[in-house]
XYZ file of C-alpha atoms in Angstrom:
705
model
C 16.354 -65.865 -23.272
C 12.984 -65.624 -21.575
C 14.703 -64.690 -18.303
C 16.644 -61.920 -20.016
C 13.485 -60.587 -21.585
C 11.758 -60.662 -18.263
C 14.628 -58.773 -16.567
C 14.623 -56.224 -19.346
C 10.902 -55.819 -19.034
C 11.218 -55.234 -15.275
C 13.908 -52.706 -15.785
C 11.744 -50.849 -18.317
C 8.815 -50.846 -15.885
C 11.041 -49.625 -13.037
C 12.491 -46.938 -15.207
C 8.939 -45.874 -16.225
C 7.868 -45.733 -12.607
C 10.893 -43.656 -11.650
C 10.300 -41.315 -14.557
C 6.675 -40.854 -13.444
C 7.782 -40.157 -9.933
C 10.318 -37.607 -11.061
C 7.768 -35.959 -13.307
C 5.230 -35.819 -10.498
C 7.767 -34.233 -8.113
C 8.201 -31.425 -10.686
C 4.633 -30.953 -11.762
C 2.736 -31.351 -8.539
C 2.317 -27.844 -7.011
C 4.667 -26.981 -4.202
C 3.387 -27.762 -0.721
C 2.614 -24.952 1.643
C 5.109 -23.683 4.144
C 6.507 -26.082 6.753
C 7.505 -23.853 9.649
C 5.638 -23.607 12.895
C 5.616 -20.945 15.579
C 7.809 -23.084 17.880
C 10.408 -23.477 15.142
C 10.458 -19.777 14.521
C 10.850 -18.936 18.192
C 14.040 -21.051 18.214
C 15.374 -19.150 15.150
C 14.419 -15.750 16.554
C 14.722 -15.964 20.334
C 14.131 -13.307 23.029
C 13.949 -10.328 23.063
C 11.920 -10.976 19.879
C 8.404 -12.417 20.234
C 6.605 -14.362 17.497
C 2.907 -13.654 17.227
C 0.129 -15.905 15.985
C 0.040 -16.783 12.288
C -2.080 -14.281 10.327
C -5.529 -15.620 9.453
C -5.629 -13.942 6.021
C -2.157 -14.754 4.633
C 0.612 -17.084 5.940
C 2.808 -14.615 7.762
C 3.923 -14.394 11.432
C 4.168 -10.889 13.041
C 7.369 -10.311 15.139
C 7.242 -8.093 18.204
C 9.792 -6.667 20.624
C 9.182 -5.345 24.162
C 10.357 -1.756 24.584
C 9.768 -0.751 28.153
C 6.033 -1.025 28.694
C 5.244 -0.917 24.929
C 5.158 -3.843 22.537
C 6.662 -2.829 19.130
C 5.995 -4.472 15.783
C 9.382 -5.390 14.351
C 8.160 -6.988 11.060
C 6.878 -10.177 9.490
C 8.216 -13.683 8.888
C 7.092 -15.804 5.915
C 8.153 -18.614 3.633
C 8.776 -17.762 -0.020
C 7.087 -20.870 -1.223
C 3.762 -19.581 0.029
C 3.900 -16.536 -2.180
C 6.273 -17.206 -5.109
C 6.881 -20.848 -5.791
C 9.469 -20.184 -8.554
C 10.818 -23.506 -9.873
C 14.475 -23.906 -9.294
C 17.140 -25.300 -11.602
C 15.969 -28.788 -10.677
C 12.319 -27.910 -11.332
C 11.416 -27.856 -7.661
C 10.807 -24.478 -5.995
C 13.246 -23.363 -3.295
C 11.784 -22.432 0.065
C 13.333 -19.459 1.903
C 12.527 -17.921 5.279
C 12.235 -14.137 4.820
C 12.156 -11.592 7.662
C 10.791 -8.236 6.449
C 10.635 -5.211 8.701
C 7.693 -2.755 8.881
C 9.384 -0.443 6.370
C 10.064 -3.064 3.636
C 13.695 -3.751 4.664
C 15.130 -7.267 4.824
C 16.019 -8.254 8.357
C 17.137 -11.742 7.295
C 16.839 -14.364 4.639
C 17.522 -18.047 5.412
C 17.353 -21.207 3.315
C 14.716 -23.712 4.454
C 14.911 -26.265 1.707
C 16.227 -26.495 -1.916
C 17.013 -29.051 -4.546
C 19.675 -27.117 -6.506
C 22.219 -29.641 -7.794
C 25.126 -27.222 -7.796
C 24.754 -26.683 -4.048
C 23.925 -30.298 -3.180
C 26.638 -32.093 -5.066
C 29.018 -29.376 -6.251
C 29.894 -26.236 -4.386
C 28.267 -27.242 -1.100
C 25.763 -25.103 0.835
C 28.211 -22.518 2.318
C 28.112 -20.302 -0.807
C 24.334 -20.506 -0.862
C 24.048 -19.306 2.753
C 26.580 -16.483 2.063
C 24.507 -15.410 -0.912
C 21.199 -15.091 0.879
C 22.917 -13.369 3.861
C 23.587 -10.388 1.652
C 19.906 -9.387 1.666
C 20.227 -8.395 5.333
C 20.033 -4.624 5.484
C 18.707 -4.149 1.926
C 15.215 -2.821 1.106
C 12.412 -3.630 -1.338
C 12.567 0.041 -2.381
C 16.004 -0.566 -3.888
C 16.680 -2.169 -7.252
C 18.691 -5.287 -6.344
C 20.967 -6.714 -9.041
C 23.353 -9.653 -8.969
C 26.953 -9.156 -10.068
C 28.819 -12.027 -11.699
C 32.133 -10.681 -10.501
C 32.721 -10.910 -6.740
C 32.795 -7.602 -4.845
C 32.745 -8.767 -1.207
C 29.196 -7.704 -0.265
C 26.439 -5.387 -1.405
C 27.358 -2.034 -2.909
C 25.173 0.880 -4.157
C 25.402 2.372 -7.567
C 22.817 5.085 -8.108
C 19.417 3.546 -7.626
C 20.764 -0.016 -7.854
C 22.278 -2.222 -5.149
C 24.629 -4.935 -6.398
C 25.160 -8.150 -4.527
C 27.688 -10.830 -5.293
C 26.595 -13.785 -7.287
C 27.940 -17.309 -6.989
C 30.302 -18.580 -9.709
C 28.968 -21.697 -11.438
C 25.564 -21.135 -9.884
C 24.298 -18.194 -11.930
C 20.894 -19.663 -12.742
C 20.235 -20.779 -9.152
C 21.073 -17.428 -7.574
C 18.810 -15.612 -10.137
C 15.980 -17.893 -9.155
C 16.639 -17.282 -5.492
C 16.695 -13.531 -6.071
C 13.416 -13.655 -7.914
C 11.825 -15.856 -5.177
C 12.874 -13.414 -2.407
C 11.781 -10.301 -4.207
C 8.520 -11.646 -5.561
C 7.448 -13.122 -2.192
C 8.530 -10.053 -0.192
C 6.717 -7.747 -2.667
C 3.496 -9.636 -2.219
C 3.705 -9.485 1.591
C 4.665 -5.763 1.406
C 1.626 -5.053 -0.692
C -0.723 -6.964 1.570
C 0.659 -5.986 4.991
C 2.688 -2.791 4.536
C 0.561 -0.871 1.998
C 3.118 -0.965 -0.807
C 1.896 -0.162 -4.330
C -1.265 1.378 -3.186
C -4.288 -0.754 -2.447
C -4.033 -3.284 -5.290
C -4.158 -6.930 -4.229
C -1.315 -8.856 -6.004
C -3.692 -11.821 -6.617
C -6.097 -9.469 -8.490
C -3.724 -7.862 -10.986
C -4.799 -7.464 -14.586
C -4.006 -10.074 -17.261
C -2.962 -9.529 -20.877
C -5.740 -10.532 -23.270
C -4.681 -13.228 -25.657
C -7.832 -13.117 -27.638
C -7.338 -9.603 -29.007
C -5.424 -9.645 -32.274
C -5.367 -6.332 -34.145
C -3.162 -5.421 -37.029
C -1.525 -2.087 -36.181
C 0.524 -0.103 -38.686
C 3.266 2.329 -37.752
C 0.908 5.248 -37.477
C -1.513 3.283 -35.257
C 1.309 2.062 -33.034
C 2.463 5.579 -32.460
C -1.044 6.992 -31.976
C -1.900 4.340 -29.410
C 1.360 5.029 -27.529
C 2.281 1.327 -27.581
C 5.563 1.908 -29.473
C 6.580 4.854 -27.314
C 9.655 6.984 -27.924
C 12.216 8.536 -25.524
C 14.359 10.927 -27.546
C 17.283 12.820 -25.949
C 19.676 15.255 -27.463
C 23.144 16.030 -26.048
C 21.666 19.328 -24.848
C 18.898 17.603 -22.928
C 21.352 15.455 -21.040
C 23.745 18.294 -20.339
C 20.846 20.379 -18.964
C 19.967 17.540 -16.574
C 23.530 17.510 -15.232
C 23.704 21.325 -14.913
C 24.543 22.381 -11.379
C 25.923 18.963 -10.462
C 29.465 17.552 -10.336
C 28.755 15.854 -13.649
C 28.241 19.144 -15.571
C 30.584 19.594 -18.578
C 32.234 16.153 -18.293
C 30.922 15.059 -21.734
C 33.053 17.003 -24.186
C 31.141 15.669 -27.170
C 27.834 16.862 -25.732
C 29.261 20.313 -25.155
C 30.706 20.463 -28.662
C 27.603 19.139 -30.457
C 24.547 19.995 -28.366
C 22.054 19.224 -31.087
C 23.492 15.737 -31.799
C 21.281 12.730 -30.968
C 22.158 11.131 -27.651
C 19.529 8.436 -27.488
C 16.432 7.586 -29.485
C 14.598 4.683 -27.824
C 11.357 2.943 -28.527
C 9.539 0.821 -25.958
C 6.870 -1.849 -26.711
C 4.968 -4.438 -24.682
C 5.601 -7.169 -27.212
C 3.985 -10.057 -25.255
C 0.643 -8.376 -26.003
C -0.422 -10.175 -29.220
C -1.704 -7.161 -31.132
C 1.602 -5.269 -30.400
C 3.970 -8.203 -30.848
C 2.445 -9.498 -34.107
C 2.388 -5.911 -35.522
C 6.052 -5.275 -34.754
C 7.692 -8.690 -35.226
C 7.655 -10.895 -38.266
C 5.875 -14.241 -38.001
C 8.996 -16.307 -37.306
C 10.193 -13.918 -34.572
C 6.750 -13.835 -32.904
C 6.728 -17.639 -32.897
C 10.220 -17.784 -31.249
C 9.199 -15.200 -28.629
C 5.978 -17.033 -27.791
C 7.837 -20.344 -27.382
C 10.232 -18.778 -24.796
C 7.519 -17.190 -22.639
C 5.862 -19.121 -19.826
C 2.171 -18.443 -19.071
C 1.843 -15.041 -17.379
C 5.320 -13.855 -18.420
C 5.822 -10.427 -19.925
C 8.136 -9.373 -22.742
C 9.251 -5.792 -23.206
C 11.034 -4.700 -26.415
C 13.504 -1.819 -26.484
C 14.855 -0.520 -29.824
C 17.421 2.248 -29.920
C 19.951 4.213 -31.880
C 22.313 7.045 -31.001
C 25.214 7.318 -28.650
C 23.593 5.722 -25.616
C 21.524 2.620 -25.130
C 19.890 0.608 -22.351
C 22.908 -1.636 -21.977
C 26.633 -0.852 -21.900
C 29.404 -2.395 -24.024
C 30.267 -4.667 -21.068
C 26.743 -6.069 -20.818
C 26.433 -9.793 -20.515
C 23.599 -11.358 -22.523
C 20.874 -12.936 -20.443
C 21.339 -10.605 -17.442
C 19.611 -7.535 -16.004
C 20.165 -4.351 -18.087
C 22.765 -2.171 -16.458
C 21.381 1.147 -17.605
C 17.620 0.625 -17.624
C 15.399 0.103 -14.601
C 11.721 -0.902 -14.654
C 9.474 0.197 -11.779
C 5.774 0.074 -10.985
C 4.063 1.800 -8.139
C 7.444 3.182 -6.995
C 8.972 -0.270 -6.621
C 11.555 -1.809 -9.017
C 10.695 -4.955 -10.902
C 13.382 -7.219 -12.331
C 13.537 -7.675 -16.071
C 16.111 -9.853 -17.783
C 17.470 -10.055 -21.293
C 15.988 -12.981 -23.275
C 19.028 -13.086 -25.631
C 16.778 -13.370 -28.683
C 17.644 -12.300 -32.189
C 14.303 -10.981 -33.526
C 13.346 -9.300 -36.754
C 10.917 -6.357 -36.939
C 8.474 -5.738 -39.767
C 9.390 -2.060 -39.866
C 12.628 -1.133 -41.718
C 14.437 1.854 -40.178
C 16.618 4.065 -42.320
C 19.278 4.300 -39.633
C 20.935 1.287 -38.038
C 19.114 0.265 -34.836
C 19.683 -2.234 -32.034
C 17.050 -4.260 -30.276
C 16.732 -6.092 -26.974
C 13.810 -7.974 -25.502
C 13.553 -8.287 -21.751
C 11.369 -10.691 -19.847
C 9.498 -10.141 -16.544
C 8.411 -13.481 -15.093
C 4.834 -13.965 -13.838
C 5.834 -14.204 -10.172
C 7.110 -10.614 -10.252
C 3.564 -9.257 -10.013
C 3.750 -6.869 -12.928
C 0.291 -5.357 -13.506
C -0.474 -4.493 -17.167
C -3.228 -2.077 -16.074
C -0.786 0.148 -14.254
C 1.854 2.437 -15.699
C 5.315 0.965 -16.420
C 8.031 3.464 -15.546
C 11.304 2.958 -17.492
C 14.230 4.909 -16.094
C 17.276 5.307 -18.293
C 20.349 5.801 -16.048
C 23.010 8.112 -17.501
C 26.231 7.965 -15.468
C 29.260 10.181 -15.741
C 32.617 9.638 -14.002
C 34.701 12.380 -12.406
C 38.263 11.630 -11.463
C 40.795 9.066 -12.516
C 41.863 6.568 -9.820
C 38.667 6.389 -7.699
C 36.233 8.270 -9.931
C 33.075 9.735 -8.500
C 29.936 8.437 -10.235
C 27.255 11.033 -10.951
C 23.973 9.794 -12.396
C 20.779 11.184 -13.735
C 17.532 9.230 -14.581
C 15.466 9.978 -17.624
C 12.013 8.443 -17.028
C 9.393 7.345 -19.604
C 5.924 6.197 -18.423
C 4.361 3.527 -20.582
C 0.592 2.812 -20.382
C -1.150 -0.085 -22.110
C -4.560 0.668 -23.666
C -7.382 -0.820 -21.623
C -8.671 -3.110 -24.371
C -5.485 -5.194 -24.277
C -5.961 -6.391 -20.679
C -8.678 -7.616 -18.358
C -8.968 -6.743 -14.676
C -10.423 -9.547 -12.464
C -13.663 -8.695 -10.706
C -13.641 -8.477 -6.946
C -15.906 -11.567 -6.742
C -16.590 -13.828 -3.793
C -13.599 -16.003 -4.586
C -11.265 -13.230 -3.579
C -12.816 -11.269 -0.701
C -15.494 -13.600 0.746
C -12.972 -15.787 2.594
C -11.716 -12.708 4.404
C -15.210 -11.928 5.623
C -15.695 -15.506 6.715
C -12.436 -15.475 8.715
C -13.378 -12.261 10.472
C -17.033 -12.959 11.042
C -16.744 -12.540 14.808
C -15.273 -9.024 14.484
C -17.862 -8.112 11.913
C -20.743 -9.326 14.094
C -19.391 -7.501 17.160
C -18.983 -4.240 15.217
C -22.485 -4.622 13.691
C -23.967 -5.241 17.177
C -22.091 -2.228 18.574
C -23.542 -0.049 15.789
C -27.017 -1.328 16.502
C -26.625 -0.502 20.204
C -25.396 2.978 19.440
C -28.208 3.667 16.953
C -30.814 2.505 19.462
C -29.292 4.626 22.229
C -29.177 7.749 19.967
C -32.744 7.155 18.797
C -33.942 6.949 22.459
C -32.290 10.195 23.626
C -34.557 10.813 26.551
C -33.792 7.413 28.111
C -30.074 7.820 27.510
C -29.808 11.234 29.128
C -32.270 10.744 31.901
C -29.336 10.344 34.279
C -26.093 12.223 33.899
C -24.231 9.274 35.454
C -25.867 6.878 32.975
C -24.794 8.993 30.026
C -21.260 9.398 31.261
C -20.900 5.686 31.947
C -22.371 4.648 28.590
C -20.189 7.110 26.706
C -16.968 6.187 28.450
C -17.558 2.448 27.950
C -18.440 2.962 24.308
C -15.420 5.146 23.585
C -13.188 2.577 25.286
C -14.684 -0.109 22.991
C -14.116 2.112 19.980
C -10.464 2.681 20.780
C -9.487 -0.762 22.109
C -11.582 -3.050 19.851
C -12.536 -1.154 16.718
C -9.175 0.736 16.537
C -6.329 -1.263 18.039
C -7.705 -4.812 17.716
C -9.902 -4.898 14.572
C -7.909 -2.141 12.790
C -11.159 -0.349 11.837
C -9.882 3.243 11.913
C -11.656 5.023 9.014
C -9.330 7.461 7.367
C -8.985 10.074 4.597
C -7.010 7.287 2.789
C -10.357 5.611 2.259
C -11.630 8.625 0.404
C -8.456 9.192 -1.674
C -8.339 5.538 -2.645
C -11.948 5.808 -3.982
C -11.030 8.985 -5.853
C -8.001 7.331 -7.397
C -10.050 4.312 -8.459
C -12.678 6.495 -10.026
C -10.021 8.550 -11.752
C -8.365 5.434 -13.199
C -11.630 3.865 -14.155
C -11.132 0.931 -11.782
C -13.710 -0.810 -9.596
C -14.029 -0.434 -5.857
C -13.716 -4.126 -5.078
C -10.535 -3.621 -3.182
C -12.543 -2.060 -0.368
C -14.086 -5.429 0.412
C -10.765 -6.777 1.609
C -11.273 -4.768 4.880
C -14.687 -5.970 6.084
C -14.659 -4.098 9.447
C -14.151 -0.804 7.587
C -16.901 -1.662 5.125
C -19.366 -2.296 7.982
C -18.313 0.914 9.729
C -18.686 2.918 6.557
C -22.148 1.430 6.052
C -23.125 2.612 9.531
C -21.541 6.037 9.027
C -23.387 6.679 5.734
C -26.688 5.748 7.370
C -25.905 8.053 10.349
C -25.051 10.907 8.009
C -28.536 10.811 6.626
C -30.123 10.798 10.144
C -27.854 12.707 12.470
C -24.967 14.102 10.395
C -21.185 13.945 11.015
C -21.393 13.629 14.806
C -22.143 9.904 15.028
C -18.748 8.906 13.621
C -16.624 11.748 14.950
C -18.124 11.598 18.419
C -18.591 7.855 18.948
C -16.885 5.643 16.261
C -13.524 7.240 15.557
C -10.747 5.504 17.544
C -8.414 8.488 17.357
C -11.375 10.718 18.416
C -11.829 8.491 21.442
C -8.129 8.696 22.207
C -8.295 12.526 21.965
C -11.268 12.573 24.362
C -9.419 10.390 26.837
C -6.364 12.643 26.572
C -8.652 15.626 27.316
C -10.045 13.874 30.402
C -6.478 13.106 31.486
C -5.568 16.793 30.937
C -8.382 17.877 33.180
C -7.491 15.320 35.848
C -3.895 16.592 35.802
C -5.232 20.121 36.107
C -3.648 21.277 32.913
C -4.787 24.693 31.762
C -7.823 24.447 29.479
C -7.900 26.709 26.433
C -11.288 27.839 24.993
C -10.886 30.057 22.043
C -13.014 33.092 21.337
C -15.851 32.441 18.879
C -14.258 34.314 15.988
C -10.854 32.543 16.354
C -12.605 29.183 16.754
C -14.619 29.685 13.581
C -11.500 30.626 11.632
C -9.561 27.639 12.849
C -12.405 25.288 12.024
C -12.094 26.261 8.384
C -8.564 24.986 8.279
C -9.761 21.363 8.032
C -11.455 22.145 4.709
C -8.227 23.527 3.416
C -6.461 20.327 4.375
C -9.262 18.241 2.786
C -8.959 20.250 -0.463
C -5.210 19.806 -0.591
C -5.325 16.045 0.033
C -8.247 15.339 -2.315
C -6.928 17.731 -4.946
C -3.530 16.008 -4.939
C -5.157 12.847 -6.280
C -5.808 14.670 -9.539
C -3.097 17.327 -9.576
C -0.072 15.595 -7.933
C -0.718 11.907 -7.300
C 2.842 11.351 -6.161
C 2.259 13.736 -3.273
C -0.899 12.063 -1.981
C 0.912 9.411 0.043
C 2.810 12.110 1.883
C -0.197 14.378 2.399
C -2.425 11.703 3.995
C 0.184 11.492 6.797
C -1.331 14.732 7.963
C -3.706 12.341 9.765
C -2.036 10.730 12.808
C -4.367 7.739 12.588
C -1.847 5.371 11.058
C 0.754 6.167 13.770
C -1.555 6.230 16.799
C -4.030 3.538 15.896
C -2.913 1.269 13.035
C 0.676 0.974 14.104
C 0.266 1.678 17.830
C 3.021 4.289 17.718
C 5.581 1.767 16.274
C 7.019 4.190 13.757
C 9.991 6.474 13.338
C 10.218 9.255 15.859
C 8.937 12.157 13.687
C 5.583 10.422 13.181
C 5.354 9.508 16.814
C 6.292 13.042 17.949
C 3.637 14.518 15.667
C 0.827 12.218 16.940
C 1.896 12.711 20.530
C 1.959 16.479 20.006
C -1.604 16.454 18.759
C -2.766 14.420 21.758
C -1.013 16.858 24.054
C -2.764 19.746 22.249
C -6.036 17.917 22.756
C -5.347 17.690 26.508
C -5.394 21.507 26.816
C -7.692 22.478 23.862
C -10.543 20.030 23.670
C -10.241 17.715 20.613
C -7.900 20.097 18.919
C -7.144 17.939 15.846
C -10.770 16.693 15.395
C -12.254 20.248 15.475
C -9.638 22.184 13.505
C -7.456 19.912 11.293
C -9.086 16.610 10.502
C -9.626 16.219 6.759
C -11.907 13.173 7.202
C -14.057 15.170 9.599
C -14.297 17.939 7.025
C -15.382 15.489 4.392
C -18.015 14.014 6.633
C -19.188 17.505 7.569
C -19.813 18.239 3.856
C -21.469 14.858 3.350
C -23.567 15.423 6.467
C -25.350 18.324 4.842
C -27.773 15.721 3.398
C -28.981 15.109 6.920
C -32.720 14.593 6.917
C -33.719 15.317 10.556
C -33.208 18.293 12.948
C -32.901 15.812 15.742
C -31.790 18.117 18.511
C -34.879 19.700 20.179
C -34.564 23.379 21.140
C -36.809 25.691 23.087
C -37.778 29.198 22.098
C -35.670 30.520 24.963
C -32.500 28.739 23.773
C -30.084 31.508 22.909
C -32.701 34.095 23.701
C -31.779 34.651 26.496
C -30.525 31.257 27.749
C -26.851 30.578 26.915
C -26.291 27.534 29.169
C -25.901 24.934 26.447
C -23.683 27.230 24.399
C -21.305 27.843 27.275
C -21.220 24.186 28.242
C -20.584 22.874 24.645
C -16.897 21.865 24.583
C -17.018 21.749 20.749
C -18.389 25.300 20.539
C -20.995 24.027 18.084
C -23.902 26.190 19.277
C -24.418 29.674 17.921
C -25.275 32.631 20.046
C -28.878 32.454 18.869
C -29.108 28.822 20.202
C -29.034 27.146 16.751
C -26.973 23.955 16.463
C -24.160 23.769 13.963
C -24.616 20.149 12.882
C -21.398 20.233 10.785
C -19.462 20.897 14.008
C -21.584 18.846 16.399
C -19.917 15.640 17.717
C -23.188 14.298 19.188
C -21.871 14.091 22.739
C -25.482 14.518 24.012
C -24.419 17.029 26.729
C -26.852 19.676 25.480
C -29.657 17.035 25.257
C -28.940 16.109 28.864
C -29.174 19.751 29.877
C -32.397 20.174 27.847
C -34.072 17.431 29.922
C -32.584 18.419 33.305
C -34.749 20.805 35.331
C -31.825 21.406 37.545
C -29.654 22.808 34.784
C -31.928 24.030 32.037
C -32.974 27.656 32.830
C -36.325 27.504 30.965
C -37.197 24.270 32.724
C -36.238 25.844 36.088
C -38.509 28.762 35.374
C -41.273 26.371 34.285
C -41.112 24.588 37.628
C -41.426 27.895 39.392
C -44.219 29.334 37.235
C -45.937 26.119 36.105
C -45.789 27.351 32.544
C -45.469 25.311 29.315
C -42.238 25.917 27.506
C -42.545 25.942 23.708
C -40.155 23.672 21.775
C -38.522 24.338 18.443
C -36.370 22.054 16.259
C -33.045 23.445 14.925
């Protein structure tokens, strides 16, 4: 009897220990990625080359040799480092994702998983077939999983459907979410997707704000937002397409209601409690994990967000959610909820969930696109679709935006302290040299040597290595932040640019635009070297007449106005307009882009080889902005003599930037601070007044301009 009790006690202890071990395996956070550079080189052999692991985030750059150039192919990363979504077993899957520089999937491979259906049931072959379907797809597409097999990915309007795995529906959904969430975070950090927001610094819904909102307040706040379409509205959208006139009912009854939808962010307590009764709010809250979002759609009319064939618990087949131009997966929660408001007409309701790992930002607009599809033909009908978009914005008091404190950006500064120190030292050297003009220009050879070495440093280190090319994008991003009422903390994630901007702002007060444009701009340095190459190759050198030169110089202000104005007038066009700058192509990406961008940048360099610094002088919007800011310059630091311009024209004719007026005055807004005129000013072998002074022994008066 005692022996039996002892055995039973041991069994209970063993069972308890095993239970604790199983619980720990689920609850302990997933470990970091396991792959090394050597392992990746075996998976991706020559001609691909795996670079060093990024210091800021756990990704490996992938390169390819193309002739004498080394091209950036994309990035490799493990999903568990960015989106540790628990699998069906409670343990996150780990996937190797290869993402190209444009946001396309080069490959997805399984590193590890604990999914029972693939371990003990179907085997791993279906799993590998499933993840293989991502190859060739893009983050810019809305990727949905079909339950019925279709033998590969297929496109349907803005959605790409991939085959699911029978009997493994939950597992493949988790895999899809892991792939998309991880890839989206990498795309935001490395490829510039979704603006300059850091995915780790997105806003959070406030749980401590509980307001009772009646129907009028819900409508006035725009938190129960309508999208109302009549048959005539839909028919108008299809006008001029192959889908026009295919809906006989719409043609016969144009005033009839097609769709009346209401959208609400019901995981926000004030909105959810105001719309749902107490029991429904409690059920919804129980189903949501911390950080999840719930979006309610209520509708009536002929057309809704889901079709008659819709399967509960899946992605809506007619409604797409996007943010920042990228789709975000939302999934039906299959909940039967009751609303406090009683509608006169029958209504239908669905609640969709967006999991926390998807990176949905409550502070940014949510764009709902209702896809209306018409079929033309009988056997193999043509599908014609139109999207009807509603933008939903949550009031600011319902969310909080994390501050850009030391916990987020300070580690980046610590990791890049060597680059920061070197750039700061280079700025100090430049400022000292410019402050001691007479010593710098005492020898023409010394000036040329110093300038060539410094410009090479600017191009090679500041531009190509440290990625410190300042750009009009810096200005537009600040304007966008001010417009949206957001902070500027995101700028701190690029410490080299912050240090450079600090130096540039100081130099604007002292010397004006020329310090940056003439010494610190990597593309400007590249333009100067192309001009030297043009002269060495004896290419014809074009110097415009003063009137034509002045008119062309005004073009950069037009470009600046267009780019800056688009932030307020047409935000969607800003991303395209900033490409007027070739900086991203020539410096940031080292010409690893599609051929139109490369051709444009190369054409500007060729223009600079025959017309000195063509882009910098005539087209650069950043240069225009700095020229305007440089009007606060405190010092007329270029010394002039009374004879400058009257009658002496030596400096004016020698100025490659044509920044000296006929009367000898310096146009500081067009001066690139090359110091050539300063060198002439101190050279009694080139300065006509000094040459006369030597002959006559006279004192030449000096004036500051």
